[in-house]
XYZ file of C-alpha atoms in Angstrom:
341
model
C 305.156 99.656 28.344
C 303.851 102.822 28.869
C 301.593 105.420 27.592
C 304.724 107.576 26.502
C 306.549 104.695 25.359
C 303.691 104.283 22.769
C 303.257 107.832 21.923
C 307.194 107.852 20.893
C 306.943 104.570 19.056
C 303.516 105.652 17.296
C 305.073 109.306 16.599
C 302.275 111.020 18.443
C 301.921 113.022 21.643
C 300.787 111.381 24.899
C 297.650 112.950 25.098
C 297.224 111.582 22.177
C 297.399 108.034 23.187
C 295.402 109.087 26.104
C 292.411 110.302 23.871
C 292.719 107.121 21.926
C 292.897 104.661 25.145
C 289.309 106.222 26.036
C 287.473 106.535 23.211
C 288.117 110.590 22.037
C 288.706 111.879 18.928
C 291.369 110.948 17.506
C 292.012 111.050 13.263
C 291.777 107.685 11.771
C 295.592 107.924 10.498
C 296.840 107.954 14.139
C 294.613 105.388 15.106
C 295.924 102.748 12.740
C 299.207 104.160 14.087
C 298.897 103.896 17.652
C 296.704 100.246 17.258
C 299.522 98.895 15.879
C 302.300 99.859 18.648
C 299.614 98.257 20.982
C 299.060 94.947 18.862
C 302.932 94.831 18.299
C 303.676 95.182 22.340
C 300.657 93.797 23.806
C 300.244 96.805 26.056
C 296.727 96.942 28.343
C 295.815 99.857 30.347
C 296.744 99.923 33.817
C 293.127 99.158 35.622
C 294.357 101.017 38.337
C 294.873 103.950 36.338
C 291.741 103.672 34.551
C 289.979 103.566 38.171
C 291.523 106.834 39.028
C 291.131 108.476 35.842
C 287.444 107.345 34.623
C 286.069 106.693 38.191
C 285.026 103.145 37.041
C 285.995 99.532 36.885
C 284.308 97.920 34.420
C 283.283 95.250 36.758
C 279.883 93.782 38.072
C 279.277 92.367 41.702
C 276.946 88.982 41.589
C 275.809 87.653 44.539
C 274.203 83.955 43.975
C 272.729 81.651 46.309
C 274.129 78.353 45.039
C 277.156 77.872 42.335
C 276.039 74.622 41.231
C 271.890 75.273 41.021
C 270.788 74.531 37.527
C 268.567 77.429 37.940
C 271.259 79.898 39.421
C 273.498 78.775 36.377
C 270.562 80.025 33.419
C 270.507 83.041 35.647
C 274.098 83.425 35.673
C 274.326 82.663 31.504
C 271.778 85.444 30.944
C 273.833 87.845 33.288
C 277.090 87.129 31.603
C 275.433 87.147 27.943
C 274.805 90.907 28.477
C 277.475 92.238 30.383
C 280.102 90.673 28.679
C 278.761 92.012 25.272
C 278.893 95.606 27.332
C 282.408 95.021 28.428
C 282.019 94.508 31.522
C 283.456 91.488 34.375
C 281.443 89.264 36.534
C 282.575 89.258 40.088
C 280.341 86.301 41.540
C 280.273 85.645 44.804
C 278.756 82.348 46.333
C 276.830 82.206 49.853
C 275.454 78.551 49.925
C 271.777 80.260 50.906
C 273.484 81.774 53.943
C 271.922 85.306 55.066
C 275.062 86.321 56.657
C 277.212 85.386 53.483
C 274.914 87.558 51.647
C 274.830 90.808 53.648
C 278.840 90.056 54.223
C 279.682 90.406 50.642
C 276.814 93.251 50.153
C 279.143 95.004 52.873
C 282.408 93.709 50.600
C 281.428 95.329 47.392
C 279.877 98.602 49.213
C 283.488 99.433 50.360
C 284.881 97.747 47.071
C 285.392 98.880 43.812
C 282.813 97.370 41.452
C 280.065 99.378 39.297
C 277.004 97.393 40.455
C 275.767 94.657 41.740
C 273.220 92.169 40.815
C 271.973 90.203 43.556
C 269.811 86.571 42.872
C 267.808 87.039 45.981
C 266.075 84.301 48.534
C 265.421 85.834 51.404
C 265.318 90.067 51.766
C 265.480 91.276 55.617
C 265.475 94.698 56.810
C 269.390 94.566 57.267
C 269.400 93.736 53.659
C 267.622 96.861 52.778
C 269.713 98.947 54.702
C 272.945 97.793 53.234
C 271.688 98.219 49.873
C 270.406 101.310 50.135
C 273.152 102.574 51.918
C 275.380 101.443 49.156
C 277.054 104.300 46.605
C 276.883 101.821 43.435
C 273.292 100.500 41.786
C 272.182 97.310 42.691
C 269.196 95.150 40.859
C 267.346 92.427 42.437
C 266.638 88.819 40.821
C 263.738 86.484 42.162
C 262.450 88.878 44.463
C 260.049 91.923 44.538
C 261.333 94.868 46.556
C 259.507 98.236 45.756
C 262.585 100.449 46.668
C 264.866 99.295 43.658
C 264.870 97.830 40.466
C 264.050 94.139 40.416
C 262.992 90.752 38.126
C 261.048 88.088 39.661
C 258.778 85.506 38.489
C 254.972 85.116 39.277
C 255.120 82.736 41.779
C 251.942 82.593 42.904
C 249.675 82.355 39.857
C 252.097 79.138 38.397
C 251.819 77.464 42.297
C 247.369 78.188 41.675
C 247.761 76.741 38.208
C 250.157 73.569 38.819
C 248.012 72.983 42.045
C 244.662 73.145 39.689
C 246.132 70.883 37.239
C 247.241 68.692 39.858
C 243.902 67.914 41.240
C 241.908 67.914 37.829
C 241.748 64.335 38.534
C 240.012 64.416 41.593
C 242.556 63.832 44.646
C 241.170 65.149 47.699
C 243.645 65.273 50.200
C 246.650 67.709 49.058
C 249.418 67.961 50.306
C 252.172 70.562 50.433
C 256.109 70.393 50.943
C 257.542 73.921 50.410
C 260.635 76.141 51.980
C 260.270 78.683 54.726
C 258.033 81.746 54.717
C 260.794 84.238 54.968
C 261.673 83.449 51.364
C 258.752 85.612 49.877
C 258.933 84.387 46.650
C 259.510 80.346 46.769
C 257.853 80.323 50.565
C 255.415 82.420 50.869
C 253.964 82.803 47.492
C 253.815 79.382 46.178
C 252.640 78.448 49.593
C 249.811 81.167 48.832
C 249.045 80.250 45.318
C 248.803 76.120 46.365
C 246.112 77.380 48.654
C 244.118 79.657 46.690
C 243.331 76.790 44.348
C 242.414 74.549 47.055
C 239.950 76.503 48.107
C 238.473 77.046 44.993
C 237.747 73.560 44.709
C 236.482 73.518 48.569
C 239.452 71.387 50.130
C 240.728 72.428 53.340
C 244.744 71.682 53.687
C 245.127 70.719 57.362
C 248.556 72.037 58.817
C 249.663 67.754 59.395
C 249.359 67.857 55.159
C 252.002 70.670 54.949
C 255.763 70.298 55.493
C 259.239 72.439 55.302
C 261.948 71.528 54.043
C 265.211 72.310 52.238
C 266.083 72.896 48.574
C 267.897 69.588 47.867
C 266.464 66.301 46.870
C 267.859 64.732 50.226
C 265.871 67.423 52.444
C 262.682 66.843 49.697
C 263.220 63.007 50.484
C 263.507 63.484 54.326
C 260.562 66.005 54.621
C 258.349 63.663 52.370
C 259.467 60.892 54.880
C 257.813 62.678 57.761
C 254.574 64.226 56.055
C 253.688 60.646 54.504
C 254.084 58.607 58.107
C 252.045 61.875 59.671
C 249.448 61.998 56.615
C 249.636 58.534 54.689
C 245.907 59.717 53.162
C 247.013 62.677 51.143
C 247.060 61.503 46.916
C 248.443 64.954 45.758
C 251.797 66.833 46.374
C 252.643 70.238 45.206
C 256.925 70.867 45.760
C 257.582 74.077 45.973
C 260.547 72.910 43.582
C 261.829 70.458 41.238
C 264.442 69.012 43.518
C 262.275 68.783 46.261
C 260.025 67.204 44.199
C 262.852 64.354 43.223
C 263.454 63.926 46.304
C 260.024 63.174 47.316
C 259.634 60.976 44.310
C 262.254 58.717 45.562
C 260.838 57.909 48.639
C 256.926 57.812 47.566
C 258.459 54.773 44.929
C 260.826 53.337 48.007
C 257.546 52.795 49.866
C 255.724 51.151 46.879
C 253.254 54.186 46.071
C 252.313 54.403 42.433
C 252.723 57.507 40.401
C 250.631 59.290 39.508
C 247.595 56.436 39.747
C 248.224 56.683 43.633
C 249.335 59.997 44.234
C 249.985 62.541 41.713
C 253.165 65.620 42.083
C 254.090 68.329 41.195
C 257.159 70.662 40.726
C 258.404 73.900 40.171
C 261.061 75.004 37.955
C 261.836 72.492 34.977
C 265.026 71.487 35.282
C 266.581 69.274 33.188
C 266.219 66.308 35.624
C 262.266 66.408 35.122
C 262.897 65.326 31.717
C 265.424 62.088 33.241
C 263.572 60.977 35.825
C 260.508 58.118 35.918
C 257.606 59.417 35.680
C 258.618 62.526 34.365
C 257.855 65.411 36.671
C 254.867 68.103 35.934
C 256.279 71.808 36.632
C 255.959 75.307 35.500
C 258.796 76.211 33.191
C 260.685 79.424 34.660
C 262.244 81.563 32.091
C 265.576 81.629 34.308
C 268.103 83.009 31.647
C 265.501 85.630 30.468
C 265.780 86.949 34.053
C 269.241 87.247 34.057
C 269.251 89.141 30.787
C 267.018 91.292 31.685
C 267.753 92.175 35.767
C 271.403 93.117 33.346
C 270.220 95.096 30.864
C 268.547 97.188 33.631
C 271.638 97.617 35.244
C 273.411 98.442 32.527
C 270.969 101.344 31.395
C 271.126 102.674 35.347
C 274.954 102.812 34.708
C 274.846 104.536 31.853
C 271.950 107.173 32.376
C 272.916 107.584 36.302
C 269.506 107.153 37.482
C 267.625 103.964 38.951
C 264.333 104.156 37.704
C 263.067 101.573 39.939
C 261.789 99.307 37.256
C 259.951 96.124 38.473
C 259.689 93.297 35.797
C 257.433 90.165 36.123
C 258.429 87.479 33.913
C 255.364 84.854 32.851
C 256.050 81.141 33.001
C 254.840 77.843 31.406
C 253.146 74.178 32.514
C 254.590 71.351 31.608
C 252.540 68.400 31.873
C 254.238 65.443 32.647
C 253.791 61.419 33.509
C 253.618 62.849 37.193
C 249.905 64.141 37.082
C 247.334 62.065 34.920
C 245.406 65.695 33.893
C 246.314 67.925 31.416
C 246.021 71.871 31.643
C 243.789 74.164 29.596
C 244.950 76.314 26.447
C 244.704 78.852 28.504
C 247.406 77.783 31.368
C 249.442 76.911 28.941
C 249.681 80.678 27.824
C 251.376 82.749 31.020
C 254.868 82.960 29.389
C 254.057 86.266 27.359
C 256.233 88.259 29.564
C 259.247 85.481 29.342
């Protein structure tokens, strides 16, 4: 079926069709004409032809670090809430945390046809800068801060200072830290900082032997626990940098015998639904994941439609969640950080 063949069946000219196919005027007579050749014959524009004609293709590029992350998948639901409601596609594209899967497809959908990209960030190097801003199509960063485009990200730091207060309300004195590498600004680095900073408000000092890397999986949470605990068997409070690393050190702290929290108390970061499952429950700051993905969306969708990037950085609040896990509970006021979610 083609455009002609509809014109002659609807009794109007091509251009006509044409008009009607991208939303010109066209009077409402020949509309209910022309919709009902296309509902009788089940015709759908070429996308091909619609590429070459309107210069677009109605499709978004997402580049995710992990398919099957609870976290990535509220990301991904707020994403697809907002551009499917626009009209447009999702295009995801999987790189199991690898750096060179990410800048590969950055490279795929710069010499692709898609009409963005929206890219749920972990680590951002220089060679991802220069693809992106090398690339002819706007791009919008989740869970990362980069001043040279727009971006969403989460305030890392102050919920690591305020789960790592809450954590020692009770008066541990040997904390204890199992987090991910540095390079990842957001999950490294800044949690890393904000654990810290409330440490040394309350005058502990956080040897290196009380700090450990580790993956983002409850097996590399279990085997980094594994190590710090035969290094460091005095420390009686653990801030994760997430939830599953959390688990994972959960499982071996109650493998060895430790009590939680009345021996040592932990702490997450994230609230996935598996803090709620598993005994004790875990404490964590609640990460408004889906409100990130709606919103990192919306921006892109405004850039697409005014032509401009105007650069717009968003920090999205969060929420404690006291749990079994800790034996304090936070103040009013910590309770409160989720204005921007």
């Amino acid at each position: 079926m083609t455009i002609a063949e509809i014109a002659q069946r609807a009794g109007v000219s091509k251009a006509c069709v044409s008009r009607y196919l991208n939303h010109g005027y066209v009077s409402e007579e020949k509309k209910v004409r022309i919709r009902a050749v296309i509902e009788e014959t089940g015709y759908t524009p070429s996308r091909n032809a619609q590429v070459l004609r309107t210069g677009k293709t109605g499709v978004i590029g997402v580049i995710l670090p992990k398919i099957n992350s609870e976290s990535i998948g509220r990301i991904a639901a707020g994403i697809s809430e907002v551009l499917t409601r626009e009209g447009y596609r999702l295009l995801l594209a999987n790189t199991e945390n690898q750096v060179d899967q990410e800048l590969a497809y950055l490279e795929l959908f710069k010499r692709d046809q898609v009409d963005g990209v929206i890219f749920i960030a972990t680590i951002l190097t220089p060679n991802h800068r220069e693809l992106i801003t090398e690339m002819n199509v706007p791009v919008v960063i989740i869970g990362q801060r980069a001043d040279y485009l727009s971006c969403v990200y989460h305030n890392d730091r102050a919920a690591a200072r305020e789960l790592t207060r809450l954590l020692l309300a009770s008066g541990a004195s040997y904390p204890g830290l199992l987090g991910v590498t540095r390079k990842d600004r957001a999950v490294g680095s800044e949690r890393r900082a904000g654990f810290l900073e409330a440490c040394t408000e309350l005058g502990l000092t956080v040897p290196d032997q009380h700090m450990e890397t580790c993956g983002f999986t409850i097996e590399s949470g279990y085997d980094a626990a594994k190590t710090l605990f035969e290094r460091s068997p005095e420390i009686d409070a653990l801030f994760c940098a997430t939830d599953t690393i959390a688990i994972g050190a959960m499982q071996y702290l109650k493998g060895t015998g430790r009590n939680i929290p009345e021996e040592i108390e932990i702490s997450g970061i994230g609230h996935s639904r598996m803090t709620e499952i598993i005994s004790p429950r875990l404490t964590t700051a609640h990460f408004f994941y889906k409100t990130s993905g709606v919103e990192a969306a919306t921006i892109l969708c405004q850039i697409l439609m005014n032509g401009v990037d105007m650069k717009k950085q968003i920090m999205l609040g969060y929420e404690l969640i006291s749990q079994e896990s800790t034996r304090s509970q936070p103040s009013k006021a910590s309770r409160q950080h989720n204005a921007s979610g």
